[in-house]
Amino acid sequence: QNQKMDKEHERDPEEEEDDDRDADFVESRPARRSSTKAATTKQKPKTTKEPAKKGKTKRNKPTEVPDEEDSLFGLVQRKTATTIAVTDWISRYEEKPEEAVLELINFLLRSCGSTVKIDEVSGESSDMADVLAQLENDETFIKQGDYPIISKTRELRRYKENFLEFWDKLIAKCARTILHDEYLLPTLISWLVAIASNALRPLRHTTTIVGLQIVRSLIKVCSALKKELVITNRQLDTEENKDKRSSTKVRDLKEKAEDLHNKVKDLEHNIDQVFKGIFVHRYRDILPAIRVECMTALGQWVCDYRIVFLADKYLKYIGWMLNDRNADVRVAALRALHDIYGNDDNLPQLESFTSRFKKRIVESTLDKDVGVSIAAIALTTTIARTQGILDDDEEFLDQLNILVTDNNARVRLAAADFVNTLYIEPEKIVKDKSATIEHQLLALIKFIAENCHQDNMPNYVVDALWGKAGVLKAWSGMTDLLVSESFNDLSETEQGVLVRLLNITIKKALGVSVCPKPKTDDVKPKLSEIEKNKQVITDLMIEMLPELLERFQADHLYIELLVEIPQAMNVDVYHEQRRAAYFEKLMSLLKDIFLKFTQDKIFSNCSTTFKSLLGVHALQSKAEAIFRQLRDELAIKFEEVFPNLAAIDEGVDEQGEYGLELCLRRINTLYLQHDLSALALFEKAKSLIDAYTSTQYQNDQVCILALGLMNQELLWKFKNIDLDSEIERADVVQKRDQLRNRLEKLLEEKMATPAVQRKAYDILCDLLIVFRPGMRGKHAAFSLKSSEHSELAEAILGHFRRQLDEPIQDVIARLRAKRTKAKEKEDEQATQKQTKGSKKGEEDEEEDSNKKGKATGQNKNKGKERAPEHVDTEAEDVAPISDEESDKRQFIILGLAKLLTYDIVPVATYAPPLLINFLKHGPTCKAMMDNYLHHAKATQTIESRYPFWRLLLDTMKLQFSRYVSAETEEVREAELHYFELLANRFAMSFGLIATRKDCQIILALLQPAVVFAFESMPDNISFLDGLHRFITVVGGKDGPAYILQQTSTIAEGALADREPPGEDDPLYAPYWDWIAHLKNLIAGKKPTTKKTVTSGDENDDAAQEGQTDGHVESGVNRPVKRRRTTAATRKRNPKLVPLEIRKVGDDTTLTATASSKRRNTPARSTSNTTTTSSTKKTRAKRKSTSNSQYGEDEVDDVDSAEDDSMFLSLSSSSSQKKNTKKRAPRSSSQSQKANAKQKQKQKQQQEEEQEEEQEEEQE
């Protein structure tokens, strides 16, 4: 059974590494007192065994023992048998104490996961050390990955709970008897302290929780004894004050009191022994779980036994752990303090602790871990309930107040309790509900006005406080304040907050989400509750809303919010309560507001409100009559402001243009939700567009609005068409063609401004979707003809290319500037961390940790003194994409992606031009194309007519064609780099290791890709540079072996009619790199991803550090990958590594000549290169997310170091010409010195990276 259990619980490599760290866990621990009984001697090495001394018995030699159901371990596993186990053990102890204690110690070891037992128990430290040393030599025990208290198996998943319950019941049962003898507790504590100091995690963890539980139980016993002692002393005082007191009774009471006092004193001494022997050393154990247990236990001790533990010498440990690097430990410390501060009796003794650690507690509210932040906010809320603790610290209050508007819903909820406690609840007035509501409402308004400086911030406050502050539903109090004289006493900001508060709370009461990110645990109110709220709002607003609209009709900011309130009202109530006059008044006011104001937001809100009030109800006819009046007035106004196009040459005054534009805005906004086709404005809008295209009337905004009006009327006609009416069908087709022709004309180059063309582009994309080819039935007559559809699609693609066409040099310069800015930001953050670490090192008594933190900060600072690599100072002057330009590009990309998603245009023709812009226009545009890429991958299977791999290949070919057709060397180089970056990004979409289905896609892509590389040699041979990551993510050896075979066959056929490449010919370097890369994968190596593309300069940083571009094959010194394939390249780089092709069977091998001549880089041995590869692996492992897929920050960010470093390594041709000197081959001694120096540099760099990683974890 033991062997079977060992096999089931084999250890993971990570757990073995943890145990290696556990072995050094006592490095920074203070020395124990020599007087402690349980102090252990220095442990013997595991590999040596001392012979047994003469006369010494083999009493402590461990022997295996099988599990028995009637043993303590078996009984504790069954929760129902715990009481029986305690009772039986006490009986055995009363008969044979030593054997019972021996059984208890063996039970403790068994609970640690050990399968051995000791034969005799002793209190001597040397014997304890012998037992622990023998346990450490038990390979089965050491290699187990699980032990009972953390096991998740079915048998042991509740063992920890039962195990702690056993010790609690044991102490409780022994409270009056054997607990006070001089054998049980001292012996047990001595063993616990000795075992808890062991390096093995199971022993340390299990005995620590036992020791902490024993203290909890002893505290219960002490509390009971103290209560009894108080009663006894009271009885003694009463008896002594009697006139006729009994001397015998007085003597008995004194003896009892003295006995109780001695028992309490002895128990407190044992508690102190556990605290000093276990807690003091384990509260900063390397295992976070142990530190969490210690903090939780100390918090309980302080709450349960205030007379001893409510002192600074104990509380300081909790304060220190507020800076722990593990979030769970910080949470445990904060929760412990929350319980302590929750008792008002503790507050007088907490003043010193509060003044010392208050700053750290408030800082924890901004912790990067959400759980820590929430726990800290809860603690500050508890502290805030005590007056005077935070009132004078305005800085702390401001920091906490702003958290109520945090993006995280859990943080907002926690901060809402703080705000409600500190600002709203204190305004409660007893026996005066109306005054209470007014005071609380004013306090809330003042809080929002002072802390919310953006328009949408009150939404977050309402969302967080909903359900906690009843004042949010006091709509009658809000309206009374709006119409009272007190409203004028408020500031302008506070008045706006009140109106917005009324609007937001009404929406929230109806279950509308008022935040972009609603609370995850926010349950929408039930329908019955919504109807109840709706009824209350309607009853209040029937008379009050018209009054509010009339009162604030001069302020568009207030009207914008008030006109939304009717959407939350039940219109039937007007009819039921016979208040139709109020409804007509409301509709008339809304109509007047729509015609009076000029803000688009008011137009939109009024349109939505009209849509709500025009529903089916008893007063529908009255609502429709008033809405028709509005429509007719708009038509009359449009006729009045419409220009005389026949006499347009005489000019149009500005007032007339503004009136036409304003009228069109009103009609367009209303057209979005209401059918206004009865106005028949299509022809007039068409005439405006014709005047624009003929340059008679050049007003961009009027043209845009006219296009929208034509589009809306066409769509409403099409939606409400009578398919049996030939006239209506012909009318829709005619309007569609008229609109289509004008859109095509506007999209022509230099025919309209960019704003007008964007509107035409958007409408044309929608037109292709609505009237797409292939519609069936009665709708077939509305489908565009194939020729018409093709013309529109070509117009869209032409506009797409013109708008997104950008020189590749500008793209590279922009990415280079972003990378430079990111580098500066990283340096600034590192400096801040160093400064914070140095300040932190001056706090408290953690001397060892402080010394280590200072050393780390010094090393880190030393590393930062080096000049940043690949930083282009010229790139800093490049302007980033403006917000307006970014919006324009998003608009253009979204239109084409929409057509591809709905399968309106051929994917083979229109998808590659879209995806070729993947990394050019910022993260938002990239996210759009990434979404389409996932959609294409899901829909275009490998069996499709146009599979997904073909889409990727065609996109790569399109980009590569730009490289081939580039005119200048600078553009060619930039296009090639962008091609490699784009190919890498496509490969990343399959993850770190591709699935079997994805492997089929990749292998299907690679074979035609290799064929394309050899189609037009040597121009296309560089296409192989973009395939490295594709084959890397396939994983395994079968895929690379298959591709290697296919590549060899294709190369043999392509080179059949020509001579093999010469020794000095760099044109085929990508082919050799591709072969070497495949062979590395077949050999089982993990080739590193290319971090930089070196320029080939002698002084290049990457070359100096030994970073080879490509992958190293065993026994072959691979040169830095050659990028240029032109005649100019051959002139600049005349000395290259001579390569030969040798046929070995059916395989093609790559070898290098004996000469160590390399292209501008010194020769390096295989061992040195391998070391460099391992260094890259370490970096890659450190940056990876430990998932089977690339993390979002790693592969989705255009500005990632892995992608942008390819651009940063670009250098000008002139710099290359200066550094093309011939280098003599190094001698063996020089090579050895260089290798040693290289290894030392790499080792130093690894140490700096590890220290930096530790610093980040600690932060």
PDB file of N, CA and C in Angstrom, residues 64-106:
ATOM      1  N   GLU A  64       8.641   0.616   9.725  1.00  0.00           N
ATOM      2  CA  GLU A  64       7.408   0.821   8.985  1.00  0.00           C
ATOM      3  C   GLU A  64       6.223   0.245   9.737  1.00  0.00           C
ATOM      4  N   VAL A  65       5.121   0.920   9.643  1.00  0.00           N
ATOM      5  CA  VAL A  65       3.910   0.469  10.307  1.00  0.00           C
ATOM      6  C   VAL A  65       2.747   0.647   9.344  1.00  0.00           C
ATOM      7  N   PRO A  66       1.938  -0.362   9.171  1.00  0.00           N
ATOM      8  CA  PRO A  66       0.795  -0.218   8.257  1.00  0.00           C
ATOM      9  C   PRO A  66      -0.316   0.581   8.914  1.00  0.00           C
ATOM     10  N   ASP A  67      -1.130   1.208   8.055  1.00  0.00           N
ATOM     11  CA  ASP A  67      -2.292   1.948   8.553  1.00  0.00           C
ATOM     12  C   ASP A  67      -3.328   0.977   9.092  1.00  0.00           C
ATOM     13  N   GLU A  68      -3.896   1.323  10.252  1.00  0.00           N
ATOM     14  CA  GLU A  68      -4.937   0.516  10.846  1.00  0.00           C
ATOM     15  C   GLU A  68      -6.150   1.391  11.095  1.00  0.00           C
ATOM     16  N   GLU A  69      -7.300   0.802  10.929  1.00  0.00           N
ATOM     17  CA  GLU A  69      -8.517   1.587  11.090  1.00  0.00           C
ATOM     18  C   GLU A  69      -8.724   2.041  12.518  1.00  0.00           C
ATOM     19  N   ASP A  70      -8.193   1.263  13.517  1.00  0.00           N
ATOM     20  CA  ASP A  70      -8.406   1.632  14.910  1.00  0.00           C
ATOM     21  C   ASP A  70      -7.284   2.490  15.469  1.00  0.00           C
ATOM     22  N   SER A  71      -6.295   2.882  14.636  1.00  0.00           N
ATOM     23  CA  SER A  71      -5.243   3.778  15.084  1.00  0.00           C
ATOM     24  C   SER A  71      -5.784   5.200  15.111  1.00  0.00           C
ATOM     25  N   LEU A  72      -5.002   6.101  15.740  1.00  0.00           N
ATOM     26  CA  LEU A  72      -5.440   7.487  15.804  1.00  0.00           C
ATOM     27  C   LEU A  72      -5.588   8.078  14.409  1.00  0.00           C
ATOM     28  N   PHE A  73      -4.670   7.740  13.525  1.00  0.00           N
ATOM     29  CA  PHE A  73      -4.751   8.270  12.159  1.00  0.00           C
ATOM     30  C   PHE A  73      -6.011   7.792  11.446  1.00  0.00           C
ATOM     31  N   GLY A  74      -6.329   6.528  11.627  1.00  0.00           N
ATOM     32  CA  GLY A  74      -7.531   6.006  10.986  1.00  0.00           C
ATOM     33  C   GLY A  74      -8.797   6.555  11.587  1.00  0.00           C
ATOM     34  N   LEU A  75      -8.803   6.760  12.914  1.00  0.00           N
ATOM     35  CA  LEU A  75      -9.996   7.291  13.564  1.00  0.00           C
ATOM     36  C   LEU A  75     -10.233   8.764  13.206  1.00  0.00           C
ATOM     37  N   VAL A  76      -9.145   9.512  13.105  1.00  0.00           N
ATOM     38  CA  VAL A  76      -9.293  10.940  12.802  1.00  0.00           C
ATOM     39  C   VAL A  76      -9.787  11.148  11.379  1.00  0.00           C
ATOM     40  N   GLN A  77      -9.470  10.231  10.489  1.00  0.00           N
ATOM     41  CA  GLN A  77      -9.984  10.349   9.119  1.00  0.00           C
ATOM     42  C   GLN A  77     -11.506  10.343   9.104  1.00  0.00           C
ATOM     43  N   ARG A  78     -12.094   9.618  10.057  1.00  0.00           N
ATOM     44  CA  ARG A  78     -13.553   9.590  10.157  1.00  0.00           C
ATOM     45  C   ARG A  78     -13.970  10.625  11.195  1.00  0.00           C
ATOM     46  N   LYS A  79     -14.676  11.636  10.749  1.00  0.00           N
ATOM     47  CA  LYS A  79     -15.018  12.759  11.633  1.00  0.00           C
ATOM     48  C   LYS A  79     -15.824  12.300  12.840  1.00  0.00           C
ATOM     49  N   THR A  80     -16.676  11.312  12.656  1.00  0.00           N
ATOM     50  CA  THR A  80     -17.538  10.851  13.757  1.00  0.00           C
ATOM     51  C   THR A  80     -16.758  10.142  14.843  1.00  0.00           C
ATOM     52  N   ALA A  81     -15.541   9.685  14.527  1.00  0.00           N
ATOM     53  CA  ALA A  81     -14.770   8.907  15.500  1.00  0.00           C
ATOM     54  C   ALA A  81     -13.757   9.755  16.243  1.00  0.00           C
ATOM     55  N   THR A  82     -13.737  11.049  16.036  1.00  0.00           N
ATOM     56  CA  THR A  82     -12.728  11.898  16.666  1.00  0.00           C
ATOM     57  C   THR A  82     -12.897  11.918  18.182  1.00  0.00           C
ATOM     58  N   THR A  83     -14.126  12.067  18.631  1.00  0.00           N
ATOM     59  CA  THR A  83     -14.381  12.090  20.090  1.00  0.00           C
ATOM     60  C   THR A  83     -13.984  10.776  20.724  1.00  0.00           C
ATOM     61  N   ILE A  84     -14.287   9.678  20.048  1.00  0.00           N
ATOM     62  CA  ILE A  84     -13.908   8.359  20.583  1.00  0.00           C
ATOM     63  C   ILE A  84     -12.398   8.241  20.666  1.00  0.00           C
ATOM     64  N   ALA A  85     -11.694   8.723  19.646  1.00  0.00           N
ATOM     65  CA  ALA A  85     -10.238   8.656  19.650  1.00  0.00           C
ATOM     66  C   ALA A  85      -9.655   9.436  20.817  1.00  0.00           C
ATOM     67  N   VAL A  86     -10.222  10.614  21.126  1.00  0.00           N
ATOM     68  CA  VAL A  86      -9.723  11.421  22.236  1.00  0.00           C
ATOM     69  C   VAL A  86      -9.975  10.734  23.566  1.00  0.00           C
ATOM     70  N   THR A  87     -11.177  10.223  23.744  1.00  0.00           N
ATOM     71  CA  THR A  87     -11.522   9.560  25.015  1.00  0.00           C
ATOM     72  C   THR A  87     -10.653   8.341  25.255  1.00  0.00           C
ATOM     73  N   ASP A  88     -10.481   7.498  24.234  1.00  0.00           N
ATOM     74  CA  ASP A  88      -9.658   6.284  24.385  1.00  0.00           C
ATOM     75  C   ASP A  88      -8.205   6.636  24.658  1.00  0.00           C
ATOM     76  N   TRP A  89      -7.703   7.680  23.993  1.00  0.00           N
ATOM     77  CA  TRP A  89      -6.298   8.030  24.232  1.00  0.00           C
ATOM     78  C   TRP A  89      -6.094   8.535  25.659  1.00  0.00           C
ATOM     79  N   ILE A  90      -7.032   9.313  26.182  1.00  0.00           N
ATOM     80  CA  ILE A  90      -6.902   9.793  27.564  1.00  0.00           C
ATOM     81  C   ILE A  90      -6.895   8.624  28.534  1.00  0.00           C
ATOM     82  N   SER A  91      -7.714   7.621  28.268  1.00  0.00           N
ATOM     83  CA  SER A  91      -7.721   6.429  29.134  1.00  0.00           C
ATOM     84  C   SER A  91      -6.372   5.724  29.089  1.00  0.00           C
ATOM     85  N   ARG A  92      -5.795   5.599  27.902  1.00  0.00           N
ATOM     86  CA  ARG A  92      -4.494   4.951  27.795  1.00  0.00           C
ATOM     87  C   ARG A  92      -3.405   5.789  28.461  1.00  0.00           C
ATOM     88  N   TYR A  93      -3.532   7.100  28.411  1.00  0.00           N
ATOM     89  CA  TYR A  93      -2.535   7.960  29.049  1.00  0.00           C
ATOM     90  C   TYR A  93      -2.593   7.816  30.572  1.00  0.00           C
ATOM     91  N   GLU A  94      -3.775   7.730  31.106  1.00  0.00           N
ATOM     92  CA  GLU A  94      -3.891   7.599  32.561  1.00  0.00           C
ATOM     93  C   GLU A  94      -3.276   6.300  33.046  1.00  0.00           C
ATOM     94  N   GLU A  95      -3.274   5.259  32.209  1.00  0.00           N
ATOM     95  CA  GLU A  95      -2.670   3.991  32.599  1.00  0.00           C
ATOM     96  C   GLU A  95      -1.161   3.986  32.330  1.00  0.00           C
ATOM     97  N   LYS A  96      -0.759   4.353  31.093  1.00  0.00           N
ATOM     98  CA  LYS A  96       0.644   4.325  30.702  1.00  0.00           C
ATOM     99  C   LYS A  96       0.970   5.623  29.953  1.00  0.00           C
ATOM    100  N   PRO A  97       1.396   6.655  30.667  1.00  0.00           N
ATOM    101  CA  PRO A  97       1.616   7.957  30.030  1.00  0.00           C
ATOM    102  C   PRO A  97       2.646   7.926  28.902  1.00  0.00           C
ATOM    103  N   GLU A  98       3.778   7.213  29.154  1.00  0.00           N
ATOM    104  CA  GLU A  98       4.837   7.235  28.148  1.00  0.00           C
ATOM    105  C   GLU A  98       4.393   6.591  26.841  1.00  0.00           C
ATOM    106  N   GLU A  99       3.708   5.469  26.945  1.00  0.00           N
ATOM    107  CA  GLU A  99       3.240   4.806  25.739  1.00  0.00           C
ATOM    108  C   GLU A  99       2.194   5.654  25.008  1.00  0.00           C
ATOM    109  N   ALA A 100       1.344   6.338  25.774  1.00  0.00           N
ATOM    110  CA  ALA A 100       0.322   7.174  25.150  1.00  0.00           C
ATOM    111  C   ALA A 100       0.956   8.366  24.428  1.00  0.00           C
ATOM    112  N   VAL A 101       1.967   8.987  25.061  1.00  0.00           N
ATOM    113  CA  VAL A 101       2.649  10.100  24.405  1.00  0.00           C
ATOM    114  C   VAL A 101       3.398   9.613  23.168  1.00  0.00           C
ATOM    115  N   LEU A 102       4.013   8.412  23.276  1.00  0.00           N
ATOM    116  CA  LEU A 102       4.685   7.830  22.109  1.00  0.00           C
ATOM    117  C   LEU A 102       3.696   7.620  20.962  1.00  0.00           C
ATOM    118  N   GLU A 103       2.506   7.147  21.311  1.00  0.00           N
ATOM    119  CA  GLU A 103       1.473   6.972  20.290  1.00  0.00           C
ATOM    120  C   GLU A 103       1.088   8.321  19.678  1.00  0.00           C
ATOM    121  N   LEU A 104       1.024   9.352  20.484  1.00  0.00           N
ATOM    122  CA  LEU A 104       0.654  10.677  19.991  1.00  0.00           C
ATOM    123  C   LEU A 104       1.723  11.232  19.039  1.00  0.00           C
ATOM    124  N   ILE A 105       3.014  11.007  19.400  1.00  0.00           N
ATOM    125  CA  ILE A 105       4.093  11.483  18.532  1.00  0.00           C
ATOM    126  C   ILE A 105       4.089  10.717  17.218  1.00  0.00           C
ATOM    127  N   ASN A 106       3.891   9.427  17.263  1.00  0.00           N
ATOM    128  CA  ASN A 106       3.815   8.644  16.025  1.00  0.00           C
ATOM    129  C   ASN A 106       2.615   9.068  15.164  1.00  0.00           C
TER     130      ASN A 106
END
